[in-house]
Tab-separated table of C-alpha atoms and ligand atoms in Angstrom:
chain	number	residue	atom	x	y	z
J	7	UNK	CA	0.000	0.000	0.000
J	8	UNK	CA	1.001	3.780	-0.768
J	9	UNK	CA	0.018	6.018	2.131
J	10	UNK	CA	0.934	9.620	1.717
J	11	UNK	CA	0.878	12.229	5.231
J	12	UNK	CA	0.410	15.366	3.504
J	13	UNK	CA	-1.908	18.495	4.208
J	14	UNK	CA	-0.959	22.503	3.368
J	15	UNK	CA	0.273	22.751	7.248
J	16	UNK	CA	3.460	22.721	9.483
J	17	UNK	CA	3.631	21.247	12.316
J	18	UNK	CA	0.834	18.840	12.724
J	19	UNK	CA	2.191	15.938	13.001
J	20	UNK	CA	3.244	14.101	9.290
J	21	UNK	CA	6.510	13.504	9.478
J	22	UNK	CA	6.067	11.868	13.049
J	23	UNK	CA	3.019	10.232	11.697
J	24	UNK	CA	5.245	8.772	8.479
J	25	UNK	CA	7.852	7.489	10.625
J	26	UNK	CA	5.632	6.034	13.234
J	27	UNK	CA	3.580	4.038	10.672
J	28	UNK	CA	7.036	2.902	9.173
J	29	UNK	CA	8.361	1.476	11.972
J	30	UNK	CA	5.103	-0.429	13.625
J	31	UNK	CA	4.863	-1.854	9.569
J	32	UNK	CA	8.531	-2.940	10.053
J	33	UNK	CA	7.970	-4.422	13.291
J	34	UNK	CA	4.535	-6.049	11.499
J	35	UNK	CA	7.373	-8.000	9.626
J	36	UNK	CA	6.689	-5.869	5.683
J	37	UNK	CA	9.483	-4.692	4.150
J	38	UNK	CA	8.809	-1.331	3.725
J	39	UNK	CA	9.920	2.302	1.975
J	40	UNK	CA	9.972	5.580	3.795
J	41	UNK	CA	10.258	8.242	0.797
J	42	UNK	CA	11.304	11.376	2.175
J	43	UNK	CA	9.474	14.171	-0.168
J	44	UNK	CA	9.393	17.020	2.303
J	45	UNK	CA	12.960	19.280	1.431
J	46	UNK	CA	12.963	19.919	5.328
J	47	UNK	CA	13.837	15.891	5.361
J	48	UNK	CA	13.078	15.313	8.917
J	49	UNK	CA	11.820	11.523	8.386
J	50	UNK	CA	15.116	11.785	6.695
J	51	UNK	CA	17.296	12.945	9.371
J	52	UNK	CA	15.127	10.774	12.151
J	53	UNK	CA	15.831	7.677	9.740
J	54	UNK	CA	19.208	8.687	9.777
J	55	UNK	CA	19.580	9.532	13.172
J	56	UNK	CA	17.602	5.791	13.953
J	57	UNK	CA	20.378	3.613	11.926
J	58	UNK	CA	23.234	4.897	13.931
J	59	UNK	CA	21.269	3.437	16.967
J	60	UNK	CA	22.985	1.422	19.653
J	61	UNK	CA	19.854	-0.463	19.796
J	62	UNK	CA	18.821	-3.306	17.961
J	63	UNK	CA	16.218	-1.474	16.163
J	64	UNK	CA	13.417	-2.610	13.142
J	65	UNK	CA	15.070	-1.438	10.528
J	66	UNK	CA	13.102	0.067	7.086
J	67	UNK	CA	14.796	1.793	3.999
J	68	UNK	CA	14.618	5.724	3.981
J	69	UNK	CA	15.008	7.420	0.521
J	70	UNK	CA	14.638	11.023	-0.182
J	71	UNK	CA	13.021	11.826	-3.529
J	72	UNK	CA	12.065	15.561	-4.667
J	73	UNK	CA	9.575	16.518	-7.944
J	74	UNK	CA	8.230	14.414	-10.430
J	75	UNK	CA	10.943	11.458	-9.337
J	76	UNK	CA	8.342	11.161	-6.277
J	77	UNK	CA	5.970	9.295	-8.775
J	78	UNK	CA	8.488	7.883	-11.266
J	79	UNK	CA	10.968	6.173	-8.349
J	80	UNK	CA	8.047	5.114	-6.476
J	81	UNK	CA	6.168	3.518	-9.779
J	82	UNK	CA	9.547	1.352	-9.875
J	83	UNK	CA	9.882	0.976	-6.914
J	84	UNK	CA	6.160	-0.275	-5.856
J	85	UNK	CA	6.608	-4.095	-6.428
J	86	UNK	CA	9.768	-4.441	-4.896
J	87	UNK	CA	8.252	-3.052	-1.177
J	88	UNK	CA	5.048	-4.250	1.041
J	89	UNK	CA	4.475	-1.286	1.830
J	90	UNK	CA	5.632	2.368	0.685
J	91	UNK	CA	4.756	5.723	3.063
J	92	UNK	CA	5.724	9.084	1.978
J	93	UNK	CA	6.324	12.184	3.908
J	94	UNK	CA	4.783	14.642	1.665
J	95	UNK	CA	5.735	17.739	3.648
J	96	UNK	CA	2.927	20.289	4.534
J	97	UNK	CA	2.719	22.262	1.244
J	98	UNK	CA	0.837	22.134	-2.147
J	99	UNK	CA	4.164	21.325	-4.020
J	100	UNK	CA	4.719	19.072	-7.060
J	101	UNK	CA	6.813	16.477	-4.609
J	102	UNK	CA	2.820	16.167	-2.623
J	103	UNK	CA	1.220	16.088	-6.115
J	104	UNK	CA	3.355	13.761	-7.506
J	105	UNK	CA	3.235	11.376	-4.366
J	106	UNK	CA	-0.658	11.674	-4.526
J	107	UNK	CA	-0.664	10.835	-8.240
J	108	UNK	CA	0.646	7.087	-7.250
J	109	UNK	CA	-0.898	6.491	-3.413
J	110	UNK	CA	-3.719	4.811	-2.592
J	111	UNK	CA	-4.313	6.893	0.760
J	112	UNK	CA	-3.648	10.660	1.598
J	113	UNK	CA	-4.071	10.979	5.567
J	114	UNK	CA	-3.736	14.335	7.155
J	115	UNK	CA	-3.240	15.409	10.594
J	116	UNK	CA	-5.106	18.334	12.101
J	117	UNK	CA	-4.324	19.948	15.165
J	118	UNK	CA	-7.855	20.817	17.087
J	119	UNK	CA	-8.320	24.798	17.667
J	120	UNK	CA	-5.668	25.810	15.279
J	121	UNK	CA	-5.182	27.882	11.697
J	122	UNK	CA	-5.127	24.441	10.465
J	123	UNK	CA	-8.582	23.837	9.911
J	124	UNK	CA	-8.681	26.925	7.978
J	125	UNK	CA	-6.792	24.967	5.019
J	126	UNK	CA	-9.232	22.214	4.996
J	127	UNK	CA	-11.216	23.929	1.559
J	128	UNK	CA	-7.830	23.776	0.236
J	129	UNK	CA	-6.506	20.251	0.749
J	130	UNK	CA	-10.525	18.855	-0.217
J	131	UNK	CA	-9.500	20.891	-3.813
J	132	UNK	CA	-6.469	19.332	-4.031
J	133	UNK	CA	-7.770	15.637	-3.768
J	134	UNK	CA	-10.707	16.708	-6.206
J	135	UNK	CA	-7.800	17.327	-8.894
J	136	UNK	CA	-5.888	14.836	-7.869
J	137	UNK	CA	-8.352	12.303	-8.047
J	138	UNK	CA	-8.818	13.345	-11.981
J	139	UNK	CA	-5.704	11.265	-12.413
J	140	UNK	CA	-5.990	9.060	-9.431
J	141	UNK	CA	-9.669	8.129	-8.883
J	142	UNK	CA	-9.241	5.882	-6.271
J	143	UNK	CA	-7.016	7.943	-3.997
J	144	UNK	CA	-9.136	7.714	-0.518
J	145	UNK	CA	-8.153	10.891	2.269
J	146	UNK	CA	-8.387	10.573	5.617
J	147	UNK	CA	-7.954	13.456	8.083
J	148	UNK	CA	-7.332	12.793	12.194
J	149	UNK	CA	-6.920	14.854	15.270
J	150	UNK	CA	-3.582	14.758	16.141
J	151	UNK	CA	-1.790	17.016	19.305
J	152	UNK	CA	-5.313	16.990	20.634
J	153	UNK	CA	-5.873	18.338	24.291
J	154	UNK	CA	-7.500	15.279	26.204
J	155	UNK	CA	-10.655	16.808	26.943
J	156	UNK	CA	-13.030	19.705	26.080
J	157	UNK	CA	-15.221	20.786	23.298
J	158	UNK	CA	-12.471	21.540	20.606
J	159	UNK	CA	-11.964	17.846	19.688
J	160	UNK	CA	-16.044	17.622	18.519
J	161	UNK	CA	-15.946	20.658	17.276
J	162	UNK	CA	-12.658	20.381	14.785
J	163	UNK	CA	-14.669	16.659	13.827
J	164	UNK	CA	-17.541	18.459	12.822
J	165	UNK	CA	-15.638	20.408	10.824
J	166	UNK	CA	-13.952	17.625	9.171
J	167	UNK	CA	-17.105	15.830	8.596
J	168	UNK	CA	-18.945	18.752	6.332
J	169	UNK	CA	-15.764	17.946	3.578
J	170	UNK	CA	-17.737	15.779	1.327
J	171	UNK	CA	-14.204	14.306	-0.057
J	172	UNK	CA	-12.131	13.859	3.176
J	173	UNK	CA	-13.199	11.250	5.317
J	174	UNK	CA	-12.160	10.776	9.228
J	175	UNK	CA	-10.636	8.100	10.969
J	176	UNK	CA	-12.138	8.321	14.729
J	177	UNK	CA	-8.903	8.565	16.203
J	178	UNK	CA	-7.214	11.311	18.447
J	179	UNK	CA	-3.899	11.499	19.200
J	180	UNK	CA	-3.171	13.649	22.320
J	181	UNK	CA	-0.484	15.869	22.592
J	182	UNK	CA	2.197	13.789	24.176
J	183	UNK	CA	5.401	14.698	25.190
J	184	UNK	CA	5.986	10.939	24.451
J	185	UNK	CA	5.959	11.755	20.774
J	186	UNK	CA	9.014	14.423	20.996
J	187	UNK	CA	10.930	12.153	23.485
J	188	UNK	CA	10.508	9.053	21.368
J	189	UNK	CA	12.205	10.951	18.100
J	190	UNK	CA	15.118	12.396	19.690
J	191	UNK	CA	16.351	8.952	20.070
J	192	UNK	CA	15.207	7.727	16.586
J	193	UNK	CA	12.591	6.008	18.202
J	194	UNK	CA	8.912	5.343	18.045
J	195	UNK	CA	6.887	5.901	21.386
J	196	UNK	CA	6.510	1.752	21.934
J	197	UNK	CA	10.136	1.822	21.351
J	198	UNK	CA	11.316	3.860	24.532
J	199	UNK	CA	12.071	3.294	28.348
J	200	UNK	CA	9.293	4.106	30.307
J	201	UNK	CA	6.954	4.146	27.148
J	202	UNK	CA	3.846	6.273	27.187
J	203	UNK	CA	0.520	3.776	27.395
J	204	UNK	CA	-1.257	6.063	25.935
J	205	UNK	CA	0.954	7.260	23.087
J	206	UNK	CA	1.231	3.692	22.333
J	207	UNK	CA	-2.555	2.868	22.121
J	208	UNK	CA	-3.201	6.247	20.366
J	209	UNK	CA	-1.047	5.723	17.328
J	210	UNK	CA	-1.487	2.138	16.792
J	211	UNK	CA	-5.484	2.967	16.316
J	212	UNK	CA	-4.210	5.056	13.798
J	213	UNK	CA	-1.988	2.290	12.823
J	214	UNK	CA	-5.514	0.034	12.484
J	215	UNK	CA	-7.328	2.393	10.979
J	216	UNK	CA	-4.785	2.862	7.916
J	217	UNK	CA	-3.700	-0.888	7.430
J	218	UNK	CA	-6.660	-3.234	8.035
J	219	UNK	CA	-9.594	-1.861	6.667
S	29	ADP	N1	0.821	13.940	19.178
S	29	ADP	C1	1.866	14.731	19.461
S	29	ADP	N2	2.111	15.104	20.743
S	29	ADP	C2	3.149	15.904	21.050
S	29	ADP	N3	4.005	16.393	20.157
S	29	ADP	C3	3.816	16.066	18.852
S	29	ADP	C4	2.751	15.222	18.439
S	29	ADP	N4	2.826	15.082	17.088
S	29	ADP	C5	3.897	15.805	16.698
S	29	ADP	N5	4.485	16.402	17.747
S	29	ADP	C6	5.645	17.309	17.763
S	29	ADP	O1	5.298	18.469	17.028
S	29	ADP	C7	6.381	18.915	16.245
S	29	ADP	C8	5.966	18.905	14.780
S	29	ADP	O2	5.711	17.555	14.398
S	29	ADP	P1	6.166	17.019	12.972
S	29	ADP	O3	5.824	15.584	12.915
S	29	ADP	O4	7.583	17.397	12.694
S	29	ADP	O5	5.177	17.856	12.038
S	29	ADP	P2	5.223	18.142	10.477
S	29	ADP	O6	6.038	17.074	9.836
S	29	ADP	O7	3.782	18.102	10.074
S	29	ADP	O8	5.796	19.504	10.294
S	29	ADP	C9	7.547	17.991	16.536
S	29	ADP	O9	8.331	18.578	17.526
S	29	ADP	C10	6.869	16.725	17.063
S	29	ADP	O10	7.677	16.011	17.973
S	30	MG	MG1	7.723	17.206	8.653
């Protein structure tokens, strides 16, 4: 499967939501592809940062691919992995459109109460387009750095839910400090000493949600 983490925003989450769903397929046993397509190339950096582990970690291949080599590489490269998840940055560039032109799923993270809702016209026009030349693309947006309570959570759903063309996975990832602490070692959140419970069962809903449907 091709997922993509994309969206028009910093900050909410992809590239911790790429690596995270990289790792947990790797530790699923699937041989799998990390394209970085973000030119920040933080899954990049983490990837690199996670080889030169002591540890004895699950191990995936990280490549970094920018413009219209996002779709060409990954076209060859498609057969030869279970599983391929790109890190599409958090612009409208031609690395996201290319990625989107070859994936099967687009998820984007929202963070509750923030300017990112405000882009959610945006990224619905970009999968209408998109799906021109990729009908069967799906999109899924989550909550993701979600307080644990309080209105905002229903409220930033129900503003999901009106986008006719982005559907929502009922999962909310919290804002954990789990998340940062996990990456600064190269690390996902199960992956850690004194490992967050509830990071854990957050992101492996997510995890669900995007691999056995
Ligand atoms: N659920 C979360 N809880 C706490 N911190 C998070 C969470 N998700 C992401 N972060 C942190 O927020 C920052 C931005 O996340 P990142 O994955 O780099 O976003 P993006 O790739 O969309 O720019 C990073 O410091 C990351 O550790
Ligand atoms: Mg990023």
């Amino acid at each position: 499967m091709i997922v993509v983490t994309g969206g028009i925003k910093g900050g909410s989450g992809k590239t911790t939501i790429a690596t995270h769903l990289a790792i947990m397929r790797a530790h699923d046993n699937k041989d799998v592809l990390l394209v970085d397509a973000d030119d920040q190339e933080t899954s990049f950096d983490f990837s690199s940062l996670r080889s030169s582990s002591e540890d004895d970690l699950r191990s995936y291949t990280c490549i970094k691919l920018s413009g219209q080599a996002v779709r060409s590489e990954i076209l060859k490269l498609k057969n030869k992995y279970d599983d391929i998840i790109v890190d599409a940055g958090g612009r409208d560039t031609v690395n996201q459109r290319a990625a989107l032109s070859v994936a099967d799923i687009l998820i984007v993270p929202f963070v509750p109460r923030s300017f990112d809702l405000w882009t959610l016209d945006t990224v619905a026009a970009i999968v209408e387009e998109i799906r021109q030349i990729n009908p069967n693309l799906k999109s899924y947006a989550f909550l993701n750095r979600a307080d644990s309570r309080g209105y905002d959570n229903s409220e930033a759903k129900e503003l999901i839910s009106e986008k006719e063309n982005i559907k929502m996975y009922d999962v909310i990832i919290c804002n954990r400090k789990a998340f940062g602490n996990a990456a600064s070692e190269g690390k996902a959140v199960h992956e850690v000493k004194n490992a967050d419970p509830k990071a854990i069962s957050e992101i492996h809903a997510l995890y669900k949600n995007v691999f056995n449907h």
